[in-house]
Amino acid sequence: MKVLIVEDSKPISTMVGSMLEGNGYSFEVAENGKIGIEMLQKEKFDYVLLDWNMPVMNGEEFLIEVGKSSIPHGPILMMTTESKMEKISRAIELGAVEYIMKPFTVEVLIEKIELVKEAA
Amino acid sequence: MSNTPKHIYEFFADIIHKRTGIFYPEKNYYQLDGRFEKLATLLNYKDIEETYNAFKGGVTEDMELILLDVATNNETLFFRDKPLFDTVLKTLIPHMKKFTGISKEIKIWCCACSSGQEPYSIVMGLLEANWNFSEYPIKIYATDIDEKILEKAENGVYDTIEVQRGLPIQLLTKYFVQEGEFWKIKNDVKKHVSFGKFNLIQSSFPVSRYDILLCRNVLIYQKPEDKALVIPKLYSALKDNGVLILGAGESLIGMKSEFTSEILDKSLIHFKSKPDDFKKSA
């Protein structure tokens, strides 16, 4: 299973990547939404972990862009410090299937991916 | 990292990996330190080295279950063991309607509810299934031995990590209200659960009161003589058509009991009456 981490913070993407690898997932990192979309166009990913606040193209813009295009993509899980109810509702409305609030543990990350897998 | 020798980390990480799929690479061995401490305490050993020696001498089913419980640190998960919740919500509870008599009331007892995730998960599952509570009332009695944890359960307030354990985001937004950094379960859920202190070893058990009794991941921590004492009491607390549910991986094998254990859907259920009678009345 391959995961695309769309995240501008290198320490966070490194930590999340390590959590994923430790649980049998492979991953690649895009530093913002725009690069993320380019990567989706080139390669198939099973899941997308998406930060909200990023330069160039943020998570909300990424969801809008992906929603109106025919870019193939796996289920999108938000992974963000934004934890207000209205932000969560907005992300779900735009097509995110899960929402991981930072800070989180490795258990939370893997369980959330598993929840999405089970619901598929 | 602690002074624990590497071969002990490797030994336990290997068992955990083979049995749960959870992999602890060497760089994450430090995450096992706290779990080792808990494991030693629960099994009554001085430290992890003594625990390791006991495991090397032979692993009983209970020792392994306790290790896995501690290793997965799942005790506070919502919808812990999803297939079991599916059986309870989609098969057992709807089926129990046949046995409720005039009162039409279904009584469920979560006898070691910890911080409340188990009873609240049942209610959320029922609400999601549009259960008609006015026609078929369901009363959930949730108990625990620990007053502090019970208070937390009753308050129904969880931190960001806790509400992310096992709970789909749609249910979080639907059944919780945000209070700063915390999330509080809504009264629509809470009103179906009542809480109380109960000691499985010392308290007096009710008789023929419950349709469904959940006693998950509790008996594995009891001494054999205490288990032998508790199981008949659990049996008596159930109505004739009642069922007992233990934790995933727990069983009554090797225990003297009047229950008949059978797989229903994908879950092991312990029936007070014969499972065939139970199913026939469907």
mmCIF file of C-alpha atoms in Angstrom:
data_model
loop_
_atom_site.group_PDB
_atom_site.id
_atom_site.type_symbol
_atom_site.label_atom_id
_atom_site.label_comp_id
_atom_site.label_asym_id
_atom_site.label_seq_id
_atom_site.Cartn_x
_atom_site.Cartn_y
_atom_site.Cartn_z
ATOM 1 C CA MET A 1 0.000 0.000 0.000
ATOM 2 C CA LYS A 2 1.417 3.361 -1.016
ATOM 3 C CA VAL A 3 0.599 6.641 0.680
ATOM 4 C CA LEU A 4 1.106 10.168 -0.620
ATOM 5 C CA ILE A 5 1.917 12.571 2.222
ATOM 6 C CA VAL A 6 1.091 16.143 1.198
ATOM 7 C CA GLU A 7 2.812 18.141 3.913
ATOM 8 C CA ASP A 8 5.145 21.135 3.898
ATOM 9 C CA SER A 9 6.841 20.412 7.232
ATOM 10 C CA LYS A 10 9.792 18.103 6.685
ATOM 11 C CA PRO A 11 10.013 16.918 10.315
ATOM 12 C CA ILE A 12 6.326 15.961 10.223
ATOM 13 C CA SER A 13 6.453 14.194 6.867
ATOM 14 C CA THR A 14 9.572 12.313 8.024
ATOM 15 C CA MET A 15 7.888 11.259 11.266
ATOM 16 C CA VAL A 16 4.665 10.203 9.519
ATOM 17 C CA GLY A 17 6.663 8.365 6.852
ATOM 18 C CA SER A 18 8.497 6.467 9.554
ATOM 19 C CA MET A 19 5.191 5.561 11.263
ATOM 20 C CA LEU A 20 3.839 4.300 7.936
ATOM 21 C CA GLU A 21 6.947 2.292 7.072
ATOM 22 C CA GLY A 22 6.908 0.720 10.510
ATOM 23 C CA ASN A 23 3.461 -0.603 9.699
ATOM 24 C CA GLY A 24 4.152 -1.927 6.224
ATOM 25 C CA TYR A 25 3.182 1.075 4.091
ATOM 26 C CA SER A 26 5.427 2.814 1.583
ATOM 27 C CA PHE A 27 5.151 6.549 1.005
ATOM 28 C CA GLU A 28 6.165 9.588 -0.984
ATOM 29 C CA VAL A 29 6.070 13.220 0.053
ATOM 30 C CA ALA A 30 4.741 16.278 -1.762
ATOM 31 C CA GLU A 31 5.642 19.621 -0.179
ATOM 32 C CA ASN A 32 2.410 21.339 -1.139
ATOM 33 C CA GLY A 33 -0.930 20.701 -2.825
ATOM 34 C CA LYS A 34 0.282 21.644 -6.299
ATOM 35 C CA ILE A 35 3.142 19.146 -6.211
ATOM 36 C CA GLY A 36 0.700 16.624 -4.717
ATOM 37 C CA ILE A 37 -1.634 16.939 -7.699
ATOM 38 C CA GLU A 38 1.266 16.568 -10.123
ATOM 39 C CA MET A 39 2.323 13.395 -8.351
ATOM 40 C CA LEU A 40 -1.226 11.990 -8.424
ATOM 41 C CA GLN A 41 -1.293 12.544 -12.176
ATOM 42 C CA LYS A 42 1.861 10.490 -12.612
ATOM 43 C CA GLU A 43 1.477 7.735 -10.078
ATOM 44 C CA LYS A 44 -1.198 5.691 -8.297
ATOM 45 C CA PHE A 45 -1.469 6.080 -4.512
ATOM 46 C CA ASP A 46 -3.773 4.055 -2.250
ATOM 47 C CA TYR A 47 -4.233 6.845 0.295
ATOM 48 C CA VAL A 48 -3.510 10.558 0.540
ATOM 49 C CA LEU A 49 -2.612 12.216 3.861
ATOM 50 C CA LEU A 50 -3.249 15.923 3.445
ATOM 51 C CA ASP A 51 -2.131 18.868 5.543
ATOM 52 C CA TRP A 52 -4.341 21.955 5.635
ATOM 53 C CA ASN A 53 -1.955 24.900 5.884
ATOM 54 C CA MET A 54 0.674 24.823 3.153
ATOM 55 C CA PRO A 55 2.242 27.366 0.782
ATOM 56 C CA VAL A 56 1.418 27.529 -2.970
ATOM 57 C CA MET A 57 -1.687 25.326 -2.684
ATOM 58 C CA ASN A 58 -3.248 24.496 0.671
ATOM 59 C CA GLY A 59 -5.293 21.440 1.641
ATOM 60 C CA GLU A 60 -8.658 23.067 0.983
ATOM 61 C CA GLU A 61 -7.576 24.190 -2.491
ATOM 62 C CA PHE A 62 -6.180 20.712 -3.129
ATOM 63 C CA LEU A 63 -9.547 19.118 -2.283
ATOM 64 C CA ILE A 64 -11.406 21.578 -4.519
ATOM 65 C CA GLU A 65 -8.981 21.003 -7.385
ATOM 66 C CA VAL A 66 -9.111 17.212 -7.085
ATOM 67 C CA GLY A 67 -12.904 17.319 -6.715
ATOM 68 C CA LYS A 68 -13.501 19.159 -9.968
ATOM 69 C CA SER A 69 -10.931 17.185 -11.978
ATOM 70 C CA SER A 70 -10.788 13.579 -13.052
ATOM 71 C CA ILE A 71 -7.434 12.985 -11.399
ATOM 72 C CA PRO A 72 -7.483 9.446 -10.010
ATOM 73 C CA HIS A 73 -6.776 9.353 -6.311
ATOM 74 C CA GLY A 74 -7.190 7.106 -3.296
ATOM 75 C CA PRO A 75 -9.195 8.122 -0.227
ATOM 76 C CA ILE A 76 -8.008 11.452 1.219
ATOM 77 C CA LEU A 77 -7.410 11.758 4.959
ATOM 78 C CA MET A 78 -6.781 15.225 6.384
ATOM 79 C CA MET A 79 -3.849 15.418 8.791
ATOM 80 C CA THR A 80 -3.758 18.843 10.363
ATOM 81 C CA THR A 81 -3.573 21.075 13.422
ATOM 82 C CA GLU A 82 -6.891 22.604 12.308
ATOM 83 C CA SER A 83 -9.311 20.953 14.701
ATOM 84 C CA LYS A 84 -12.312 23.266 14.719
ATOM 85 C CA MET A 85 -15.615 21.609 13.910
ATOM 86 C CA GLU A 86 -16.247 23.923 10.931
ATOM 87 C CA LYS A 87 -12.891 22.995 9.378
ATOM 88 C CA ILE A 88 -13.630 19.291 9.812
ATOM 89 C CA SER A 89 -17.072 19.709 8.242
ATOM 90 C CA ARG A 90 -15.596 21.717 5.377
ATOM 91 C CA ALA A 91 -13.006 19.022 4.607
ATOM 92 C CA ILE A 92 -15.641 16.265 4.673
ATOM 93 C CA GLU A 93 -17.906 18.350 2.431
ATOM 94 C CA LEU A 94 -15.045 18.683 -0.052
ATOM 95 C CA GLY A 95 -14.429 14.940 -0.159
ATOM 96 C CA ALA A 96 -11.995 14.047 2.623
ATOM 97 C CA VAL A 97 -13.057 10.709 4.120
ATOM 98 C CA GLU A 98 -11.223 10.958 7.440
ATOM 99 C CA TYR A 99 -9.681 13.640 9.578
ATOM 100 C CA ILE A 100 -6.603 13.216 11.744
ATOM 101 C CA MET A 101 -5.997 16.007 14.219
ATOM 102 C CA LYS A 102 -2.435 16.792 15.249
ATOM 103 C CA PRO A 103 -0.903 15.850 17.564
ATOM 104 C CA PHE A 104 -1.629 12.179 17.028
ATOM 105 C CA THR A 105 0.015 8.882 17.835
ATOM 106 C CA VAL A 106 1.097 6.100 15.520
ATOM 107 C CA GLU A 107 -1.957 4.123 16.722
ATOM 108 C CA VAL A 108 -4.302 6.926 15.637
ATOM 109 C CA LEU A 109 -2.674 7.205 12.204
ATOM 110 C CA ILE A 110 -2.803 3.487 11.462
ATOM 111 C CA GLU A 111 -6.296 3.010 12.925
ATOM 112 C CA LYS A 112 -7.656 5.868 10.821
ATOM 113 C CA ILE A 113 -6.212 4.317 7.644
ATOM 114 C CA GLU A 114 -7.668 0.958 8.731
ATOM 115 C CA LEU A 115 -11.092 2.575 9.280
ATOM 116 C CA VAL A 116 -11.015 3.895 5.724
ATOM 117 C CA LYS A 117 -9.888 0.502 4.431
ATOM 118 C CA GLU A 118 -12.764 -1.253 6.239
ATOM 119 C CA ALA A 119 -15.340 1.223 4.981
ATOM 120 C CA ALA A 120 -14.240 0.771 1.337
ATOM 121 C CA MET B 1 15.954 3.771 26.077
ATOM 122 C CA SER B 2 16.078 1.846 29.335
ATOM 123 C CA ASN B 3 18.701 -0.717 30.307
ATOM 124 C CA THR B 4 16.560 -3.555 29.043
ATOM 125 C CA PRO B 5 18.742 -5.926 27.007
ATOM 126 C CA LYS B 6 18.145 -5.896 23.257
ATOM 127 C CA HIS B 7 17.267 -9.591 23.096
ATOM 128 C CA ILE B 8 14.272 -8.935 25.389
ATOM 129 C CA TYR B 9 12.948 -6.215 23.078
ATOM 130 C CA GLU B 10 13.472 -8.560 20.118
ATOM 131 C CA PHE B 11 11.722 -11.423 21.856
ATOM 132 C CA PHE B 12 8.552 -9.483 22.716
ATOM 133 C CA ALA B 13 8.530 -7.425 19.496
ATOM 134 C CA ASP B 14 8.594 -10.707 17.574
ATOM 135 C CA ILE B 15 5.573 -12.163 19.430
ATOM 136 C CA ILE B 16 3.654 -8.895 19.035
ATOM 137 C CA HIS B 17 4.448 -8.746 15.349
ATOM 138 C CA LYS B 18 3.467 -12.353 14.656
ATOM 139 C CA ARG B 19 0.203 -12.112 16.551
ATOM 140 C CA THR B 20 -1.009 -8.568 15.792
ATOM 141 C CA GLY B 21 0.893 -7.441 12.733
ATOM 142 C CA ILE B 22 2.111 -4.419 14.709
ATOM 143 C CA PHE B 23 5.781 -4.040 14.014
ATOM 144 C CA TYR B 24 8.201 -2.390 16.406
ATOM 145 C CA PRO B 25 11.448 -1.682 14.536
ATOM 146 C CA GLU B 26 14.563 -1.287 16.653
ATOM 147 C CA LYS B 27 14.360 2.511 16.581
ATOM 148 C CA ASN B 28 10.918 2.278 18.191
ATOM 149 C CA TYR B 29 11.894 -0.124 20.954
ATOM 150 C CA TYR B 30 11.662 2.755 23.425
ATOM 151 C CA GLN B 31 7.882 2.706 22.864
ATOM 152 C CA LEU B 32 7.839 -0.700 24.529
ATOM 153 C CA ASP B 33 9.386 0.463 27.806
ATOM 154 C CA GLY B 34 6.152 1.706 29.393
ATOM 155 C CA ARG B 35 4.310 -1.343 28.098
ATOM 156 C CA PHE B 36 6.944 -3.659 29.602
ATOM 157 C CA GLU B 37 6.443 -2.010 32.965
ATOM 158 C CA LYS B 38 2.676 -2.489 32.754
ATOM 159 C CA LEU B 39 3.107 -6.099 31.597
ATOM 160 C CA ALA B 40 5.367 -6.946 34.533
ATOM 161 C CA THR B 41 2.965 -5.331 37.005
ATOM 162 C CA LEU B 42 -0.076 -7.109 35.602
ATOM 163 C CA LEU B 43 1.647 -10.464 35.675
ATOM 164 C CA ASN B 44 3.109 -9.838 39.127
ATOM 165 C CA TYR B 45 6.760 -9.910 38.151
ATOM 166 C CA LYS B 46 9.454 -7.624 39.532
ATOM 167 C CA ASP B 47 10.556 -6.303 36.152
ATOM 168 C CA ILE B 48 10.650 -7.132 32.464
ATOM 169 C CA GLU B 49 13.660 -9.446 32.850
ATOM 170 C CA GLU B 50 11.727 -11.612 35.272
ATOM 171 C CA THR B 51 8.710 -11.455 32.927
ATOM 172 C CA TYR B 52 10.944 -12.470 30.023
ATOM 173 C CA ASN B 53 12.253 -15.476 31.962
ATOM 174 C CA ALA B 54 8.680 -16.541 32.701
ATOM 175 C CA PHE B 55 7.743 -16.256 29.033
ATOM 176 C CA LYS B 56 10.817 -18.266 28.040
ATOM 177 C CA GLY B 57 9.706 -20.941 30.493
ATOM 178 C CA GLY B 58 6.393 -21.324 28.677
ATOM 179 C CA VAL B 59 3.702 -18.942 27.505
ATOM 180 C CA THR B 60 0.181 -19.633 28.729
ATOM 181 C CA GLU B 61 -2.794 -18.390 26.750
ATOM 182 C CA ASP B 62 -3.514 -15.754 29.400
ATOM 183 C CA MET B 63 0.066 -14.494 29.445
ATOM 184 C CA GLU B 64 -0.046 -14.057 25.715
ATOM 185 C CA LEU B 65 -3.416 -12.279 25.800
ATOM 186 C CA ILE B 66 -2.222 -9.869 28.464
ATOM 187 C CA LEU B 67 0.917 -9.173 26.455
ATOM 188 C CA LEU B 68 -1.134 -8.438 23.352
ATOM 189 C CA ASP B 69 -3.592 -6.273 25.262
ATOM 190 C CA VAL B 70 -0.772 -4.227 26.745
ATOM 191 C CA ALA B 71 1.130 -4.108 23.465
ATOM 192 C CA THR B 72 -1.773 -2.853 21.409
ATOM 193 C CA ASN B 73 -2.793 -0.379 24.104
ATOM 194 C CA ASN B 74 -6.329 -0.537 22.822
ATOM 195 C CA GLU B 75 -8.220 -0.403 26.035
ATOM 196 C CA THR B 76 -9.711 2.997 25.345
ATOM 197 C CA LEU B 77 -10.769 2.472 21.762
ATOM 198 C CA PHE B 78 -14.241 3.293 20.482
ATOM 199 C CA PHE B 79 -15.741 0.331 18.602
ATOM 200 C CA ARG B 80 -12.872 -1.822 19.795
ATOM 201 C CA ASP B 81 -13.011 -5.063 17.807
ATOM 202 C CA LYS B 82 -15.320 -3.866 15.037
ATOM 203 C CA PRO B 83 -16.657 -7.322 13.952
ATOM 204 C CA LEU B 84 -17.939 -7.861 17.485
ATOM 205 C CA PHE B 85 -19.807 -4.559 17.434
ATOM 206 C CA ASP B 86 -21.319 -5.555 14.093
ATOM 207 C CA THR B 87 -22.587 -8.795 15.654
ATOM 208 C CA VAL B 88 -23.985 -6.985 18.688
ATOM 209 C CA LEU B 89 -25.627 -4.188 16.718
ATOM 210 C CA LYS B 90 -26.819 -6.014 13.617
ATOM 211 C CA THR B 91 -27.646 -9.463 14.967
ATOM 212 C CA LEU B 92 -27.846 -9.756 18.741
ATOM 213 C CA ILE B 93 -29.744 -6.614 19.722
ATOM 214 C CA PRO B 94 -32.363 -6.856 16.930
ATOM 215 C CA HIS B 95 -32.812 -10.524 17.811
ATOM 216 C CA MET B 96 -33.267 -9.767 21.511
ATOM 217 C CA LYS B 97 -36.541 -8.001 20.670
ATOM 218 C CA LYS B 98 -38.138 -11.489 20.625
ATOM 219 C CA PHE B 99 -37.460 -12.040 24.285
ATOM 220 C CA THR B 100 -38.328 -8.757 25.867
ATOM 221 C CA GLY B 101 -41.932 -9.558 26.801
ATOM 222 C CA ILE B 102 -44.390 -6.808 27.654
ATOM 223 C CA SER B 103 -41.775 -4.299 28.763
ATOM 224 C CA LYS B 104 -40.035 -4.592 25.377
ATOM 225 C CA GLU B 105 -36.963 -3.389 27.153
ATOM 226 C CA ILE B 106 -33.508 -4.727 26.302
ATOM 227 C CA LYS B 107 -30.978 -4.554 29.087
ATOM 228 C CA ILE B 108 -27.261 -4.476 28.405
ATOM 229 C CA TRP B 109 -24.509 -4.533 31.006
ATOM 230 C CA CYS B 110 -20.978 -3.372 30.219
ATOM 231 C CA CYS B 111 -19.371 -4.659 33.383
ATOM 232 C CA ALA B 112 -15.897 -3.159 32.921
ATOM 233 C CA CYS B 113 -16.620 -0.029 30.933
ATOM 234 C CA SER B 114 -13.380 1.828 31.696
ATOM 235 C CA SER B 115 -13.718 5.404 30.401
ATOM 236 C CA GLY B 116 -16.999 4.734 28.625
ATOM 237 C CA GLN B 117 -16.050 4.041 25.021
ATOM 238 C CA GLU B 118 -17.811 0.668 24.969
ATOM 239 C CA PRO B 119 -21.318 1.725 26.110
ATOM 240 C CA TYR B 120 -21.178 4.950 24.085
ATOM 241 C CA SER B 121 -20.127 2.999 20.980
ATOM 242 C CA ILE B 122 -23.174 0.745 21.373
ATOM 243 C CA VAL B 123 -25.499 3.750 21.611
ATOM 244 C CA MET B 124 -23.906 5.523 18.646
ATOM 245 C CA GLY B 125 -24.184 2.302 16.627
ATOM 246 C CA LEU B 126 -27.876 2.021 17.492
ATOM 247 C CA LEU B 127 -28.547 5.647 16.632
ATOM 248 C CA GLU B 128 -26.771 5.147 13.310
ATOM 249 C CA ALA B 129 -29.034 2.144 12.665
ATOM 250 C CA ASN B 130 -32.090 4.325 13.453
ATOM 251 C CA TRP B 131 -33.072 2.120 16.364
ATOM 252 C CA ASN B 132 -36.581 2.919 17.590
ATOM 253 C CA PHE B 133 -35.812 3.597 21.253
ATOM 254 C CA SER B 134 -39.383 4.588 22.085
ATOM 255 C CA GLU B 135 -40.806 1.269 20.883
ATOM 256 C CA TYR B 136 -37.932 -0.883 22.109
ATOM 257 C CA PRO B 137 -36.161 0.873 24.965
ATOM 258 C CA ILE B 138 -32.590 -0.167 25.539
ATOM 259 C CA LYS B 139 -31.014 0.430 28.916
ATOM 260 C CA ILE B 140 -27.279 0.199 29.167
ATOM 261 C CA TYR B 141 -25.760 -0.186 32.576
ATOM 262 C CA ALA B 142 -22.026 0.549 32.568
ATOM 263 C CA THR B 143 -19.870 -0.298 35.548
ATOM 264 C CA ASP B 144 -16.249 -0.309 36.546
ATOM 265 C CA ILE B 145 -14.297 -0.949 39.696
ATOM 266 C CA ASP B 146 -12.280 2.260 39.358
ATOM 267 C CA GLU B 147 -14.214 5.323 40.557
ATOM 268 C CA LYS B 148 -11.899 7.793 38.864
ATOM 269 C CA ILE B 149 -12.270 6.174 35.454
ATOM 270 C CA LEU B 150 -16.009 5.874 36.048
ATOM 271 C CA GLU B 151 -16.232 9.604 36.676
ATOM 272 C CA LYS B 152 -14.494 10.200 33.375
ATOM 273 C CA ALA B 153 -16.917 7.835 31.645
ATOM 274 C CA GLU B 154 -19.886 9.611 33.127
ATOM 275 C CA ASN B 155 -18.562 13.021 32.134
ATOM 276 C CA GLY B 156 -18.050 11.740 28.606
ATOM 277 C CA VAL B 157 -15.254 14.206 27.899
ATOM 278 C CA TYR B 158 -12.316 13.020 25.806
ATOM 279 C CA ASP B 159 -9.105 14.554 24.513
ATOM 280 C CA THR B 160 -8.060 14.755 20.878
ATOM 281 C CA ILE B 161 -6.142 11.487 20.941
ATOM 282 C CA GLU B 162 -8.960 9.579 22.654
ATOM 283 C CA VAL B 163 -11.651 10.648 20.186
ATOM 284 C CA GLN B 164 -9.429 9.614 17.314
ATOM 285 C CA ARG B 165 -9.101 6.039 18.561
ATOM 286 C CA GLY B 166 -11.541 3.898 16.585
ATOM 287 C CA LEU B 167 -14.122 6.638 16.060
ATOM 288 C CA PRO B 168 -14.982 7.554 12.448
ATOM 289 C CA ILE B 169 -14.883 11.309 11.923
ATOM 290 C CA GLN B 170 -18.560 11.414 10.877
ATOM 291 C CA LEU B 171 -19.549 10.044 14.288
ATOM 292 C CA LEU B 172 -17.308 12.529 16.085
ATOM 293 C CA THR B 173 -18.946 15.485 14.375
ATOM 294 C CA LYS B 174 -22.431 14.043 14.870
ATOM 295 C CA TYR B 175 -22.357 12.863 18.483
ATOM 296 C CA PHE B 176 -19.815 15.128 20.216
ATOM 297 C CA VAL B 177 -19.584 18.829 20.921
ATOM 298 C CA GLN B 178 -16.253 20.569 20.931
ATOM 299 C CA GLU B 179 -15.191 22.239 24.167
ATOM 300 C CA GLY B 180 -11.814 23.855 23.537
ATOM 301 C CA GLU B 181 -9.270 21.066 23.220
ATOM 302 C CA PHE B 182 -11.799 18.473 24.368
ATOM 303 C CA TRP B 183 -14.825 16.706 22.976
ATOM 304 C CA LYS B 184 -17.950 15.996 25.007
ATOM 305 C CA ILE B 185 -20.422 13.272 24.150
ATOM 306 C CA LYS B 186 -23.910 14.654 23.467
ATOM 307 C CA ASN B 187 -26.779 13.981 25.818
ATOM 308 C CA ASP B 188 -28.619 12.165 22.989
ATOM 309 C CA VAL B 189 -26.058 9.394 23.475
ATOM 310 C CA LYS B 190 -25.417 9.737 27.176
ATOM 311 C CA LYS B 191 -29.057 9.521 28.235
ATOM 312 C CA HIS B 192 -29.183 5.835 27.279
ATOM 313 C CA VAL B 193 -26.356 4.865 29.652
ATOM 314 C CA SER B 194 -26.310 4.791 33.440
ATOM 315 C CA PHE B 195 -23.100 4.335 35.374
ATOM 316 C CA GLY B 196 -22.227 2.704 38.669
ATOM 317 C CA LYS B 197 -19.350 1.176 40.587
ATOM 318 C CA PHE B 198 -19.127 -2.608 40.547
ATOM 319 C CA ASN B 199 -16.501 -5.028 41.781
ATOM 320 C CA LEU B 200 -16.696 -8.324 39.927
ATOM 321 C CA ILE B 201 -15.081 -10.207 42.781
ATOM 322 C CA GLN B 202 -16.783 -8.620 45.766
ATOM 323 C CA SER B 203 -20.095 -7.043 44.724
ATOM 324 C CA SER B 204 -23.423 -8.878 44.760
ATOM 325 C CA PHE B 205 -24.570 -9.771 41.286
ATOM 326 C CA PRO B 206 -28.128 -9.212 40.039
ATOM 327 C CA VAL B 207 -30.061 -12.307 38.949
ATOM 328 C CA SER B 208 -31.730 -12.861 35.528
ATOM 329 C CA ARG B 209 -31.593 -9.212 34.658
ATOM 330 C CA TYR B 210 -29.586 -8.731 31.465
ATOM 331 C CA ASP B 211 -30.016 -9.714 27.830
ATOM 332 C CA ILE B 212 -26.445 -8.932 26.823
ATOM 333 C CA LEU B 213 -23.462 -8.825 29.123
ATOM 334 C CA LEU B 214 -20.129 -7.515 27.896
ATOM 335 C CA CYS B 215 -17.156 -8.506 30.005
ATOM 336 C CA ARG B 216 -14.262 -7.874 27.686
ATOM 337 C CA ASN B 217 -10.596 -8.153 28.557
ATOM 338 C CA VAL B 218 -11.314 -8.464 32.241
ATOM 339 C CA LEU B 219 -11.151 -12.157 33.042
ATOM 340 C CA ILE B 220 -7.684 -12.495 31.517
ATOM 341 C CA TYR B 221 -6.410 -10.389 34.402
ATOM 342 C CA GLN B 222 -8.094 -12.512 37.072
ATOM 343 C CA LYS B 223 -6.589 -15.408 38.971
ATOM 344 C CA PRO B 224 -8.057 -18.812 37.991
ATOM 345 C CA GLU B 225 -9.893 -19.122 41.312
ATOM 346 C CA ASP B 226 -11.476 -15.680 40.837
ATOM 347 C CA LYS B 227 -12.478 -16.536 37.285
ATOM 348 C CA ALA B 228 -14.124 -19.686 38.546
ATOM 349 C CA LEU B 229 -16.068 -17.541 40.980
ATOM 350 C CA VAL B 230 -17.105 -14.855 38.507
ATOM 351 C CA ILE B 231 -18.222 -16.937 35.510
ATOM 352 C CA PRO B 232 -21.219 -18.604 37.235
ATOM 353 C CA LYS B 233 -22.276 -15.177 38.542
ATOM 354 C CA LEU B 234 -22.181 -13.738 35.033
ATOM 355 C CA TYR B 235 -24.304 -16.711 33.971
ATOM 356 C CA SER B 236 -26.878 -16.010 36.692
ATOM 357 C CA ALA B 237 -27.015 -12.308 35.892
ATOM 358 C CA LEU B 238 -28.301 -13.101 32.389
ATOM 359 C CA LYS B 239 -31.912 -13.747 31.424
ATOM 360 C CA ASP B 240 -32.596 -17.217 30.001
ATOM 361 C CA ASN B 241 -31.935 -16.058 26.447
ATOM 362 C CA GLY B 242 -29.067 -13.817 27.410
ATOM 363 C CA VAL B 243 -25.560 -13.874 26.015
ATOM 364 C CA LEU B 244 -22.127 -13.182 27.405
ATOM 365 C CA ILE B 245 -19.483 -11.470 25.312
ATOM 366 C CA LEU B 246 -15.818 -11.696 26.187
ATOM 367 C CA GLY B 247 -12.883 -9.935 24.566
ATOM 368 C CA ALA B 248 -11.557 -10.960 21.162
ATOM 369 C CA GLY B 249 -9.262 -13.893 21.753
ATOM 370 C CA GLU B 250 -10.750 -14.674 25.167
ATOM 371 C CA SER B 251 -12.642 -17.909 25.632
ATOM 372 C CA LEU B 252 -14.076 -20.147 28.321
ATOM 373 C CA ILE B 253 -11.914 -23.061 27.218
ATOM 374 C CA GLY B 254 -10.616 -24.931 30.219
ATOM 375 C CA MET B 255 -13.123 -23.220 32.500
ATOM 376 C CA LYS B 256 -16.050 -24.946 34.118
ATOM 377 C CA SER B 257 -19.121 -23.139 32.828
ATOM 378 C CA GLU B 258 -22.714 -23.730 31.769
ATOM 379 C CA PHE B 259 -22.426 -21.432 28.763
ATOM 380 C CA THR B 260 -22.572 -22.833 25.249
ATOM 381 C CA SER B 261 -20.050 -21.015 23.101
ATOM 382 C CA GLU B 262 -20.613 -20.629 19.387
ATOM 383 C CA ILE B 263 -19.543 -18.388 16.552
ATOM 384 C CA LEU B 264 -22.300 -16.001 15.507
ATOM 385 C CA ASP B 265 -21.430 -14.009 12.388
ATOM 386 C CA LYS B 266 -17.709 -13.642 12.996
ATOM 387 C CA SER B 267 -17.779 -13.397 16.792
ATOM 388 C CA LEU B 268 -17.564 -15.915 19.596
ATOM 389 C CA ILE B 269 -20.738 -15.624 21.693
ATOM 390 C CA HIS B 270 -21.469 -17.457 24.942
ATOM 391 C CA PHE B 271 -25.134 -18.424 25.127
ATOM 392 C CA LYS B 272 -27.015 -19.101 28.327
ATOM 393 C CA SER B 273 -29.608 -21.186 26.475
ATOM 394 C CA LYS B 274 -28.813 -23.482 23.566
ATOM 395 C CA PRO B 275 -27.693 -21.461 20.539
ATOM 396 C CA ASP B 276 -30.100 -23.469 18.341
ATOM 397 C CA ASP B 277 -33.071 -22.333 20.430
ATOM 398 C CA PHE B 278 -31.793 -18.796 20.213
ATOM 399 C CA LYS B 279 -31.502 -18.916 16.442
ATOM 400 C CA LYS B 280 -34.806 -20.764 15.888
ATOM 401 C CA SER B 281 -36.750 -17.967 17.465
ATOM 402 C CA ALA B 282 -35.397 -15.517 14.887
#
